[in-house]
Amino acid sequence: VHQGKNIRNNAIAVDAGRVFFPDQTATDDQRAQALSAKVAELEGKGMTPDQALKELANVDVRVAYALDLRTGKPVWETPVDLTGCAAHVLTGMASRGVLVFCASHSNGHYWPQFLGGEYASRAAVALSTDDGSLLWAKPLGYRIRPLIVEDKLIAEPWAFDLHTGEQITRTNPI
């Protein structure tokens, strides 16, 4: 059974016989694993590995866990970059094989701030509930707490494919 001490209740999600949650206690090795792609990207821009890690010092790396709901035994764990997902209150939700972490903002209803770009960094991260592999991660710029409806992530005023993160659009009915 997991012995973490930094788990908020609204970041816990349940789906298909498993319970999922992130813990803030990532080791240095787990942090390096989660940031390896970003470090490589910065190295490609001429930074040394040490400079890249210094640049990424404030990235919010946590460890996501999946436990068997019946036995409490670990199924998988993976370090994940949740930067932009926990600016207010980190939220977790799972459905249809996808675990989503995002922020639940209480101040998201303000159109002037939204239109002014203040919410642009609000992000979501989607992991496979099977093995914790990253499905997609990106800023979505939503106003209020996203939710899952069938195969869509509704991040108002937008909608995204739950499995790919691709934005869903429709023809204006007018």
Short mmCIF file of N, CA and C in Angstrom, two decimals:
data_model
loop_
_atom_site.label_atom_id
_atom_site.label_comp_id
_atom_site.label_asym_id
_atom_site.label_seq_id
_atom_site.Cartn_x
_atom_site.Cartn_y
_atom_site.Cartn_z
N VAL A 1 0.85 -1.18 0.00
CA VAL A 1 0.00 0.00 0.00
C VAL A 1 0.89 1.24 0.00
N HIS A 2 0.48 2.24 -0.71
CA HIS A 2 1.21 3.50 -0.84
C HIS A 2 1.21 4.25 0.49
N GLN A 3 2.35 4.84 0.84
CA GLN A 3 2.48 5.57 2.10
C GLN A 3 2.65 7.07 1.89
N GLY A 4 2.24 7.60 0.74
CA GLY A 4 2.42 9.02 0.43
C GLY A 4 1.73 9.93 1.44
N LYS A 5 2.26 11.12 1.57
CA LYS A 5 1.71 12.07 2.53
C LYS A 5 1.20 13.33 1.85
N ASN A 6 1.34 13.45 0.55
CA ASN A 6 1.01 14.69 -0.14
C ASN A 6 -0.06 14.47 -1.21
N ILE A 7 -1.15 13.81 -0.84
CA ILE A 7 -2.19 13.47 -1.81
C ILE A 7 -3.47 14.19 -1.43
N ARG A 8 -3.94 15.05 -2.34
CA ARG A 8 -5.20 15.75 -2.11
C ARG A 8 -6.36 14.89 -2.59
N ASN A 9 -7.47 14.95 -1.88
CA ASN A 9 -8.61 14.10 -2.21
C ASN A 9 -9.16 14.36 -3.61
N ASN A 10 -9.16 15.60 -4.09
CA ASN A 10 -9.73 15.88 -5.40
C ASN A 10 -8.80 15.47 -6.55
N ALA A 11 -7.60 14.98 -6.24
CA ALA A 11 -6.70 14.49 -7.27
C ALA A 11 -6.81 12.97 -7.42
N ILE A 12 -7.66 12.34 -6.61
CA ILE A 12 -7.85 10.88 -6.65
C ILE A 12 -8.95 10.57 -7.66
N ALA A 13 -8.69 9.59 -8.52
CA ALA A 13 -9.68 9.17 -9.52
C ALA A 13 -9.80 7.65 -9.49
N VAL A 14 -10.97 7.15 -9.86
CA VAL A 14 -11.22 5.71 -9.88
C VAL A 14 -11.83 5.35 -11.23
N ASP A 15 -11.31 4.26 -11.83
CA ASP A 15 -11.87 3.76 -13.09
C ASP A 15 -11.43 2.33 -13.29
N ALA A 16 -12.34 1.48 -13.76
CA ALA A 16 -12.05 0.11 -14.17
C ALA A 16 -11.27 -0.67 -13.10
N GLY A 17 -11.69 -0.56 -11.86
CA GLY A 17 -11.09 -1.36 -10.80
C GLY A 17 -9.75 -0.87 -10.30
N ARG A 18 -9.40 0.37 -10.64
CA ARG A 18 -8.13 0.94 -10.19
C ARG A 18 -8.37 2.32 -9.58
N VAL A 19 -7.51 2.67 -8.62
CA VAL A 19 -7.53 4.01 -8.06
C VAL A 19 -6.23 4.69 -8.47
N PHE A 20 -6.33 5.95 -8.89
CA PHE A 20 -5.19 6.71 -9.42
C PHE A 20 -5.00 7.98 -8.60
N PHE A 21 -3.75 8.38 -8.41
CA PHE A 21 -3.46 9.62 -7.70
C PHE A 21 -2.02 10.04 -7.95
N PRO A 22 -1.74 11.34 -7.81
CA PRO A 22 -0.36 11.83 -7.89
C PRO A 22 0.17 12.13 -6.49
N ASP A 23 1.45 11.95 -6.31
CA ASP A 23 2.12 12.27 -5.04
C ASP A 23 3.22 13.26 -5.36
N GLN A 24 3.43 14.21 -4.48
CA GLN A 24 4.43 15.26 -4.69
C GLN A 24 5.85 14.81 -4.39
N THR A 25 6.06 13.61 -3.92
CA THR A 25 7.39 13.18 -3.48
C THR A 25 8.12 12.43 -4.59
N ALA A 26 8.53 13.14 -5.62
CA ALA A 26 9.33 12.56 -6.71
C ALA A 26 10.81 12.61 -6.32
N THR A 27 11.50 11.52 -6.56
CA THR A 27 12.94 11.49 -6.30
C THR A 27 13.67 12.25 -7.40
N ASP A 28 14.96 12.50 -7.21
CA ASP A 28 15.76 13.17 -8.24
C ASP A 28 15.78 12.34 -9.52
N ASP A 29 15.88 11.01 -9.40
CA ASP A 29 15.88 10.14 -10.58
C ASP A 29 14.53 10.20 -11.31
N GLN A 30 13.44 10.20 -10.56
CA GLN A 30 12.11 10.28 -11.18
C GLN A 30 11.93 11.64 -11.86
N ARG A 31 12.42 12.68 -11.24
CA ARG A 31 12.35 14.02 -11.82
C ARG A 31 13.12 14.06 -13.14
N ALA A 32 14.33 13.49 -13.13
CA ALA A 32 15.14 13.45 -14.36
C ALA A 32 14.43 12.65 -15.45
N GLN A 33 13.78 11.55 -15.07
CA GLN A 33 13.04 10.74 -16.04
C GLN A 33 11.90 11.54 -16.66
N ALA A 34 11.14 12.24 -15.83
CA ALA A 34 10.00 13.01 -16.33
C ALA A 34 10.44 14.17 -17.23
N LEU A 35 11.63 14.70 -16.98
CA LEU A 35 12.09 15.88 -17.72
C LEU A 35 13.04 15.55 -18.87
N SER A 36 13.32 14.28 -19.12
CA SER A 36 14.33 13.90 -20.11
C SER A 36 14.07 14.49 -21.49
N ALA A 37 12.83 14.49 -21.94
CA ALA A 37 12.52 15.04 -23.28
C ALA A 37 12.75 16.55 -23.31
N LYS A 38 12.37 17.25 -22.24
CA LYS A 38 12.57 18.70 -22.19
C LYS A 38 14.06 19.04 -22.09
N VAL A 39 14.81 18.25 -21.34
CA VAL A 39 16.26 18.46 -21.24
C VAL A 39 16.89 18.28 -22.62
N ALA A 40 16.51 17.23 -23.33
CA ALA A 40 17.04 16.98 -24.68
C ALA A 40 16.70 18.13 -25.62
N GLU A 41 15.49 18.66 -25.50
CA GLU A 41 15.08 19.78 -26.34
C GLU A 41 15.94 21.01 -26.06
N LEU A 42 16.20 21.29 -24.79
CA LEU A 42 17.03 22.44 -24.43
C LEU A 42 18.49 22.22 -24.84
N GLU A 43 18.97 20.99 -24.75
CA GLU A 43 20.33 20.68 -25.21
C GLU A 43 20.44 20.92 -26.71
N GLY A 44 19.37 20.62 -27.44
CA GLY A 44 19.35 20.87 -28.88
C GLY A 44 19.41 22.35 -29.21
N LYS A 45 19.09 23.18 -28.23
CA LYS A 45 19.16 24.63 -28.41
C LYS A 45 20.47 25.20 -27.86
N GLY A 46 21.42 24.30 -27.53
CA GLY A 46 22.74 24.74 -27.12
C GLY A 46 23.02 24.75 -25.63
N MET A 47 22.09 24.33 -24.80
CA MET A 47 22.33 24.30 -23.36
C MET A 47 23.05 23.01 -22.97
N THR A 48 23.83 23.08 -21.89
CA THR A 48 24.40 21.87 -21.31
C THR A 48 23.31 21.18 -20.50
N PRO A 49 23.47 19.88 -20.18
CA PRO A 49 22.47 19.21 -19.34
C PRO A 49 22.25 19.92 -18.00
N ASP A 50 23.32 20.41 -17.38
CA ASP A 50 23.19 21.12 -16.11
C ASP A 50 22.41 22.42 -16.28
N GLN A 51 22.68 23.15 -17.36
CA GLN A 51 21.94 24.39 -17.62
C GLN A 51 20.46 24.09 -17.86
N ALA A 52 20.20 23.01 -18.58
CA ALA A 52 18.82 22.64 -18.87
C ALA A 52 18.07 22.29 -17.59
N LEU A 53 18.70 21.51 -16.71
CA LEU A 53 18.05 21.15 -15.45
C LEU A 53 17.82 22.37 -14.57
N LYS A 54 18.75 23.33 -14.61
CA LYS A 54 18.58 24.56 -13.85
C LYS A 54 17.40 25.36 -14.42
N GLU A 55 17.28 25.38 -15.73
CA GLU A 55 16.17 26.07 -16.39
C GLU A 55 14.82 25.45 -16.00
N LEU A 56 14.84 24.14 -15.75
CA LEU A 56 13.61 23.40 -15.44
C LEU A 56 13.39 23.19 -13.94
N ALA A 57 14.11 23.94 -13.13
CA ALA A 57 14.07 23.74 -11.67
C ALA A 57 12.67 23.90 -11.08
N ASN A 58 11.82 24.73 -11.67
CA ASN A 58 10.49 24.98 -11.11
C ASN A 58 9.39 24.15 -11.75
N VAL A 59 9.76 23.18 -12.57
CA VAL A 59 8.77 22.32 -13.20
C VAL A 59 8.14 21.43 -12.12
N ASP A 60 6.83 21.27 -12.17
CA ASP A 60 6.07 20.53 -11.16
C ASP A 60 6.02 19.04 -11.51
N VAL A 61 7.03 18.28 -11.05
CA VAL A 61 7.07 16.84 -11.31
C VAL A 61 6.49 16.11 -10.11
N ARG A 62 5.57 15.21 -10.40
CA ARG A 62 4.96 14.36 -9.37
C ARG A 62 5.00 12.92 -9.86
N VAL A 63 4.69 12.01 -8.98
CA VAL A 63 4.63 10.60 -9.36
C VAL A 63 3.17 10.19 -9.36
N ALA A 64 2.69 9.69 -10.50
CA ALA A 64 1.32 9.19 -10.61
C ALA A 64 1.34 7.71 -10.30
N TYR A 65 0.36 7.27 -9.52
CA TYR A 65 0.25 5.88 -9.11
C TYR A 65 -1.08 5.30 -9.53
N ALA A 66 -1.08 3.99 -9.79
CA ALA A 66 -2.30 3.22 -9.99
C ALA A 66 -2.24 2.04 -9.02
N LEU A 67 -3.30 1.87 -8.26
CA LEU A 67 -3.41 0.74 -7.34
C LEU A 67 -4.64 -0.08 -7.71
N ASP A 68 -4.56 -1.38 -7.49
CA ASP A 68 -5.73 -2.23 -7.65
C ASP A 68 -6.74 -1.83 -6.58
N LEU A 69 -7.94 -1.50 -6.97
CA LEU A 69 -8.95 -1.00 -6.05
C LEU A 69 -9.34 -2.04 -5.00
N ARG A 70 -9.34 -3.30 -5.38
CA ARG A 70 -9.75 -4.36 -4.46
C ARG A 70 -8.66 -4.72 -3.46
N THR A 71 -7.41 -4.82 -3.94
CA THR A 71 -6.32 -5.30 -3.08
C THR A 71 -5.43 -4.19 -2.54
N GLY A 72 -5.42 -3.04 -3.19
CA GLY A 72 -4.52 -1.96 -2.79
C GLY A 72 -3.10 -2.15 -3.29
N LYS A 73 -2.87 -3.19 -4.07
CA LYS A 73 -1.52 -3.47 -4.58
C LYS A 73 -1.19 -2.55 -5.76
N PRO A 74 0.08 -2.10 -5.83
CA PRO A 74 0.48 -1.24 -6.95
C PRO A 74 0.35 -1.94 -8.30
N VAL A 75 -0.13 -1.20 -9.27
CA VAL A 75 -0.22 -1.69 -10.65
C VAL A 75 0.88 -1.03 -11.48
N TRP A 76 1.05 0.28 -11.33
CA TRP A 76 2.13 1.02 -11.98
C TRP A 76 2.35 2.33 -11.25
N GLU A 77 3.51 2.93 -11.53
CA GLU A 77 3.81 4.29 -11.08
C GLU A 77 4.67 4.93 -12.15
N THR A 78 4.50 6.23 -12.33
CA THR A 78 5.28 6.94 -13.34
C THR A 78 5.45 8.40 -12.96
N PRO A 79 6.65 8.94 -13.12
CA PRO A 79 6.82 10.37 -12.88
C PRO A 79 6.23 11.16 -14.05
N VAL A 80 5.62 12.29 -13.74
CA VAL A 80 4.94 13.06 -14.78
C VAL A 80 5.05 14.56 -14.46
N ASP A 81 5.25 15.34 -15.51
CA ASP A 81 5.32 16.80 -15.41
C ASP A 81 3.89 17.33 -15.38
N LEU A 82 3.48 17.90 -14.25
CA LEU A 82 2.13 18.44 -14.12
C LEU A 82 2.13 19.96 -14.06
N THR A 83 3.16 20.58 -14.63
CA THR A 83 3.23 22.03 -14.68
C THR A 83 2.00 22.57 -15.41
N GLY A 84 1.34 23.54 -14.83
CA GLY A 84 0.14 24.13 -15.42
C GLY A 84 -1.13 23.40 -15.03
N CYS A 85 -0.99 22.27 -14.34
CA CYS A 85 -2.16 21.49 -13.93
C CYS A 85 -2.54 21.72 -12.48
N ALA A 86 -1.67 22.33 -11.72
CA ALA A 86 -1.94 22.46 -10.29
C ALA A 86 -1.80 23.90 -9.81
N ALA A 87 -2.03 24.84 -10.70
CA ALA A 87 -1.89 26.25 -10.34
C ALA A 87 -2.84 26.64 -9.21
N HIS A 88 -3.97 26.01 -9.15
CA HIS A 88 -4.92 26.28 -8.07
C HIS A 88 -5.08 24.99 -7.25
N VAL A 89 -5.94 24.10 -7.67
CA VAL A 89 -6.14 22.82 -7.00
C VAL A 89 -6.03 21.71 -8.04
N LEU A 90 -5.08 20.79 -7.86
CA LEU A 90 -4.91 19.68 -8.79
C LEU A 90 -6.11 18.75 -8.72
N THR A 91 -6.61 18.40 -9.88
CA THR A 91 -7.78 17.53 -9.99
C THR A 91 -7.42 16.33 -10.86
N GLY A 92 -7.92 15.17 -10.48
CA GLY A 92 -7.75 13.97 -11.28
C GLY A 92 -9.10 13.40 -11.66
N MET A 93 -9.18 12.83 -12.86
CA MET A 93 -10.39 12.15 -13.30
C MET A 93 -9.99 11.08 -14.30
N ALA A 94 -10.75 9.99 -14.32
CA ALA A 94 -10.41 8.88 -15.21
C ALA A 94 -11.67 8.29 -15.81
N SER A 95 -11.57 7.94 -17.08
CA SER A 95 -12.68 7.32 -17.79
C SER A 95 -12.16 6.76 -19.11
N ARG A 96 -12.71 5.62 -19.52
CA ARG A 96 -12.43 5.06 -20.84
C ARG A 96 -10.94 4.86 -21.10
N GLY A 97 -10.20 4.46 -20.06
CA GLY A 97 -8.78 4.16 -20.24
C GLY A 97 -7.86 5.36 -20.19
N VAL A 98 -8.39 6.53 -19.81
CA VAL A 98 -7.58 7.75 -19.78
C VAL A 98 -7.67 8.38 -18.39
N LEU A 99 -6.51 8.71 -17.82
CA LEU A 99 -6.40 9.44 -16.57
C LEU A 99 -5.98 10.86 -16.90
N VAL A 100 -6.76 11.84 -16.47
CA VAL A 100 -6.48 13.24 -16.77
C VAL A 100 -6.19 13.99 -15.47
N PHE A 101 -5.11 14.75 -15.47
CA PHE A 101 -4.82 15.67 -14.39
C PHE A 101 -4.92 17.09 -14.95
N CYS A 102 -5.57 17.97 -14.19
CA CYS A 102 -5.73 19.36 -14.58
C CYS A 102 -5.98 20.17 -13.32
N ALA A 103 -6.14 21.45 -13.47
CA ALA A 103 -6.42 22.31 -12.31
C ALA A 103 -7.89 22.65 -12.23
N SER A 104 -8.36 22.75 -11.01
CA SER A 104 -9.71 23.21 -10.76
C SER A 104 -9.60 24.64 -10.25
N HIS A 105 -10.02 25.56 -11.08
CA HIS A 105 -9.90 26.99 -10.74
C HIS A 105 -11.24 27.52 -10.26
N SER A 106 -11.21 28.30 -9.22
CA SER A 106 -12.45 28.90 -8.73
C SER A 106 -12.70 30.25 -9.37
N ASN A 107 -11.71 30.77 -10.09
CA ASN A 107 -11.85 32.10 -10.67
C ASN A 107 -11.98 32.06 -12.18
N GLY A 108 -12.48 30.98 -12.72
CA GLY A 108 -12.44 30.80 -14.16
C GLY A 108 -13.57 31.41 -14.96
N HIS A 109 -14.47 32.10 -14.33
CA HIS A 109 -15.64 32.57 -15.05
C HIS A 109 -15.49 33.98 -15.62
N TYR A 110 -14.34 34.57 -15.50
CA TYR A 110 -14.16 35.96 -15.87
C TYR A 110 -13.72 36.10 -17.33
N TRP A 111 -14.61 36.56 -18.17
CA TRP A 111 -14.33 36.69 -19.59
C TRP A 111 -13.21 37.68 -19.90
N PRO A 112 -13.12 38.83 -19.26
CA PRO A 112 -12.02 39.75 -19.60
C PRO A 112 -10.64 39.11 -19.38
N GLN A 113 -10.48 38.36 -18.29
CA GLN A 113 -9.20 37.70 -18.04
C GLN A 113 -8.95 36.59 -19.06
N PHE A 114 -10.00 35.84 -19.37
CA PHE A 114 -9.87 34.78 -20.37
C PHE A 114 -9.48 35.38 -21.72
N LEU A 115 -10.20 36.39 -22.17
CA LEU A 115 -9.93 37.01 -23.46
C LEU A 115 -8.58 37.73 -23.47
N GLY A 116 -8.11 38.16 -22.31
CA GLY A 116 -6.81 38.81 -22.19
C GLY A 116 -5.64 37.84 -22.13
N GLY A 117 -5.92 36.54 -22.19
CA GLY A 117 -4.86 35.54 -22.23
C GLY A 117 -4.33 35.08 -20.87
N GLU A 118 -4.97 35.52 -19.78
CA GLU A 118 -4.48 35.16 -18.45
C GLU A 118 -4.62 33.67 -18.14
N TYR A 119 -5.46 32.95 -18.87
CA TYR A 119 -5.68 31.53 -18.60
C TYR A 119 -4.95 30.62 -19.60
N ALA A 120 -4.14 31.20 -20.45
CA ALA A 120 -3.49 30.44 -21.53
C ALA A 120 -2.64 29.29 -21.03
N SER A 121 -2.05 29.40 -19.85
CA SER A 121 -1.16 28.34 -19.37
C SER A 121 -1.88 27.20 -18.67
N ARG A 122 -3.18 27.29 -18.52
CA ARG A 122 -3.93 26.21 -17.87
C ARG A 122 -3.86 24.96 -18.74
N ALA A 123 -3.28 23.90 -18.16
CA ALA A 123 -2.94 22.71 -18.94
C ALA A 123 -3.67 21.47 -18.43
N ALA A 124 -3.57 20.41 -19.22
CA ALA A 124 -4.04 19.08 -18.82
C ALA A 124 -3.01 18.07 -19.29
N VAL A 125 -2.91 16.98 -18.55
CA VAL A 125 -2.03 15.87 -18.89
C VAL A 125 -2.88 14.61 -18.88
N ALA A 126 -2.77 13.80 -19.93
CA ALA A 126 -3.54 12.55 -20.03
C ALA A 126 -2.58 11.37 -20.08
N LEU A 127 -2.84 10.40 -19.20
CA LEU A 127 -2.05 9.17 -19.13
C LEU A 127 -2.94 7.98 -19.43
N SER A 128 -2.35 6.91 -19.92
CA SER A 128 -3.08 5.66 -20.11
C SER A 128 -3.31 5.03 -18.74
N THR A 129 -4.54 4.61 -18.47
CA THR A 129 -4.80 3.94 -17.20
C THR A 129 -4.23 2.53 -17.18
N ASP A 130 -3.89 1.99 -18.36
CA ASP A 130 -3.31 0.64 -18.43
C ASP A 130 -1.91 0.59 -17.85
N ASP A 131 -1.06 1.57 -18.25
CA ASP A 131 0.36 1.48 -17.87
C ASP A 131 0.98 2.81 -17.45
N GLY A 132 0.21 3.89 -17.44
CA GLY A 132 0.72 5.20 -17.04
C GLY A 132 1.48 5.93 -18.12
N SER A 133 1.51 5.40 -19.32
CA SER A 133 2.23 6.08 -20.40
C SER A 133 1.51 7.38 -20.77
N LEU A 134 2.30 8.35 -21.20
CA LEU A 134 1.77 9.66 -21.56
C LEU A 134 1.01 9.56 -22.88
N LEU A 135 -0.25 9.97 -22.88
CA LEU A 135 -1.04 10.03 -24.11
C LEU A 135 -0.89 11.41 -24.75
N TRP A 136 -1.02 12.44 -23.94
CA TRP A 136 -0.84 13.81 -24.43
C TRP A 136 -0.75 14.75 -23.22
N ALA A 137 -0.17 15.91 -23.47
CA ALA A 137 -0.06 16.96 -22.45
C ALA A 137 0.07 18.29 -23.18
N LYS A 138 -0.73 19.27 -22.76
CA LYS A 138 -0.64 20.57 -23.41
C LYS A 138 -1.45 21.61 -22.67
N PRO A 139 -1.11 22.88 -22.88
CA PRO A 139 -1.94 23.96 -22.34
C PRO A 139 -3.25 24.00 -23.11
N LEU A 140 -4.35 24.15 -22.38
CA LEU A 140 -5.67 24.20 -23.01
C LEU A 140 -6.33 25.56 -22.88
N GLY A 141 -5.91 26.36 -21.92
CA GLY A 141 -6.45 27.71 -21.76
C GLY A 141 -7.91 27.76 -21.38
N TYR A 142 -8.35 26.84 -20.56
CA TYR A 142 -9.77 26.76 -20.20
C TYR A 142 -10.14 27.74 -19.09
N ARG A 143 -11.44 27.99 -18.95
CA ARG A 143 -11.94 28.93 -17.96
C ARG A 143 -12.23 28.27 -16.62
N ILE A 144 -12.90 27.13 -16.62
CA ILE A 144 -13.30 26.46 -15.37
C ILE A 144 -12.86 25.00 -15.42
N ARG A 145 -13.04 24.30 -14.33
CA ARG A 145 -12.59 22.91 -14.21
C ARG A 145 -13.10 22.05 -15.36
N PRO A 146 -12.19 21.39 -16.08
CA PRO A 146 -12.61 20.49 -17.15
C PRO A 146 -13.37 19.27 -16.60
N LEU A 147 -14.08 18.60 -17.48
CA LEU A 147 -14.75 17.36 -17.12
C LEU A 147 -14.79 16.44 -18.33
N ILE A 148 -14.94 15.16 -18.04
CA ILE A 148 -15.00 14.16 -19.10
C ILE A 148 -16.46 13.83 -19.37
N VAL A 149 -16.83 13.88 -20.66
CA VAL A 149 -18.15 13.47 -21.12
C VAL A 149 -17.93 12.53 -22.29
N GLU A 150 -18.24 11.25 -22.06
CA GLU A 150 -18.01 10.21 -23.05
C GLU A 150 -16.55 10.24 -23.49
N ASP A 151 -16.25 10.45 -24.77
CA ASP A 151 -14.87 10.45 -25.26
C ASP A 151 -14.32 11.86 -25.45
N LYS A 152 -14.88 12.82 -24.71
CA LYS A 152 -14.45 14.21 -24.83
C LYS A 152 -14.00 14.75 -23.48
N LEU A 153 -13.00 15.61 -23.53
CA LEU A 153 -12.63 16.42 -22.38
C LEU A 153 -13.21 17.80 -22.65
N ILE A 154 -14.18 18.21 -21.85
CA ILE A 154 -14.78 19.52 -22.01
C ILE A 154 -14.01 20.47 -21.11
N ALA A 155 -13.29 21.39 -21.72
CA ALA A 155 -12.49 22.38 -21.01
C ALA A 155 -12.99 23.73 -21.51
N GLU A 156 -14.09 24.14 -20.97
CA GLU A 156 -14.87 25.28 -21.44
C GLU A 156 -14.02 26.54 -21.63
N PRO A 157 -14.08 27.16 -22.80
CA PRO A 157 -15.08 27.00 -23.85
C PRO A 157 -14.69 26.02 -24.96
N TRP A 158 -13.77 25.11 -24.69
CA TRP A 158 -13.26 24.20 -25.71
C TRP A 158 -13.70 22.77 -25.42
N ALA A 159 -13.50 21.91 -26.42
CA ALA A 159 -13.68 20.47 -26.25
C ALA A 159 -12.52 19.78 -26.97
N PHE A 160 -12.06 18.67 -26.38
CA PHE A 160 -10.91 17.93 -26.91
C PHE A 160 -11.20 16.44 -26.92
N ASP A 161 -10.60 15.74 -27.88
CA ASP A 161 -10.69 14.29 -27.90
C ASP A 161 -9.96 13.76 -26.66
N LEU A 162 -10.63 12.96 -25.87
CA LEU A 162 -10.06 12.46 -24.62
C LEU A 162 -8.78 11.66 -24.84
N HIS A 163 -8.72 10.90 -25.90
CA HIS A 163 -7.59 10.00 -26.14
C HIS A 163 -6.41 10.65 -26.83
N THR A 164 -6.65 11.69 -27.62
CA THR A 164 -5.57 12.31 -28.40
C THR A 164 -5.25 13.74 -28.00
N GLY A 165 -6.19 14.41 -27.35
CA GLY A 165 -6.00 15.81 -27.00
C GLY A 165 -6.27 16.77 -28.15
N GLU A 166 -6.66 16.24 -29.30
CA GLU A 166 -6.96 17.10 -30.44
C GLU A 166 -8.24 17.88 -30.18
N GLN A 167 -8.22 19.18 -30.53
CA GLN A 167 -9.40 20.01 -30.32
C GLN A 167 -10.52 19.56 -31.24
N ILE A 168 -11.73 19.54 -30.69
CA ILE A 168 -12.92 19.18 -31.44
C ILE A 168 -13.62 20.47 -31.84
N THR A 169 -13.89 20.59 -33.11
CA THR A 169 -14.58 21.77 -33.60
C THR A 169 -15.85 21.34 -34.32
N ARG A 170 -16.72 22.29 -34.54
CA ARG A 170 -17.93 22.01 -35.29
C ARG A 170 -18.24 23.22 -36.14
N THR A 171 -19.06 23.04 -37.13
CA THR A 171 -19.48 24.12 -37.98
C THR A 171 -20.44 25.00 -37.21
N ASN A 172 -20.26 26.30 -37.31
CA ASN A 172 -21.18 27.24 -36.65
C ASN A 172 -22.58 26.99 -37.21
N PRO A 173 -23.55 26.71 -36.32
CA PRO A 173 -24.91 26.38 -36.80
C PRO A 173 -25.63 27.58 -37.42
N ILE A 174 -25.10 28.75 -37.22
CA ILE A 174 -25.75 29.94 -37.78
C ILE A 174 -25.08 30.25 -39.09
#
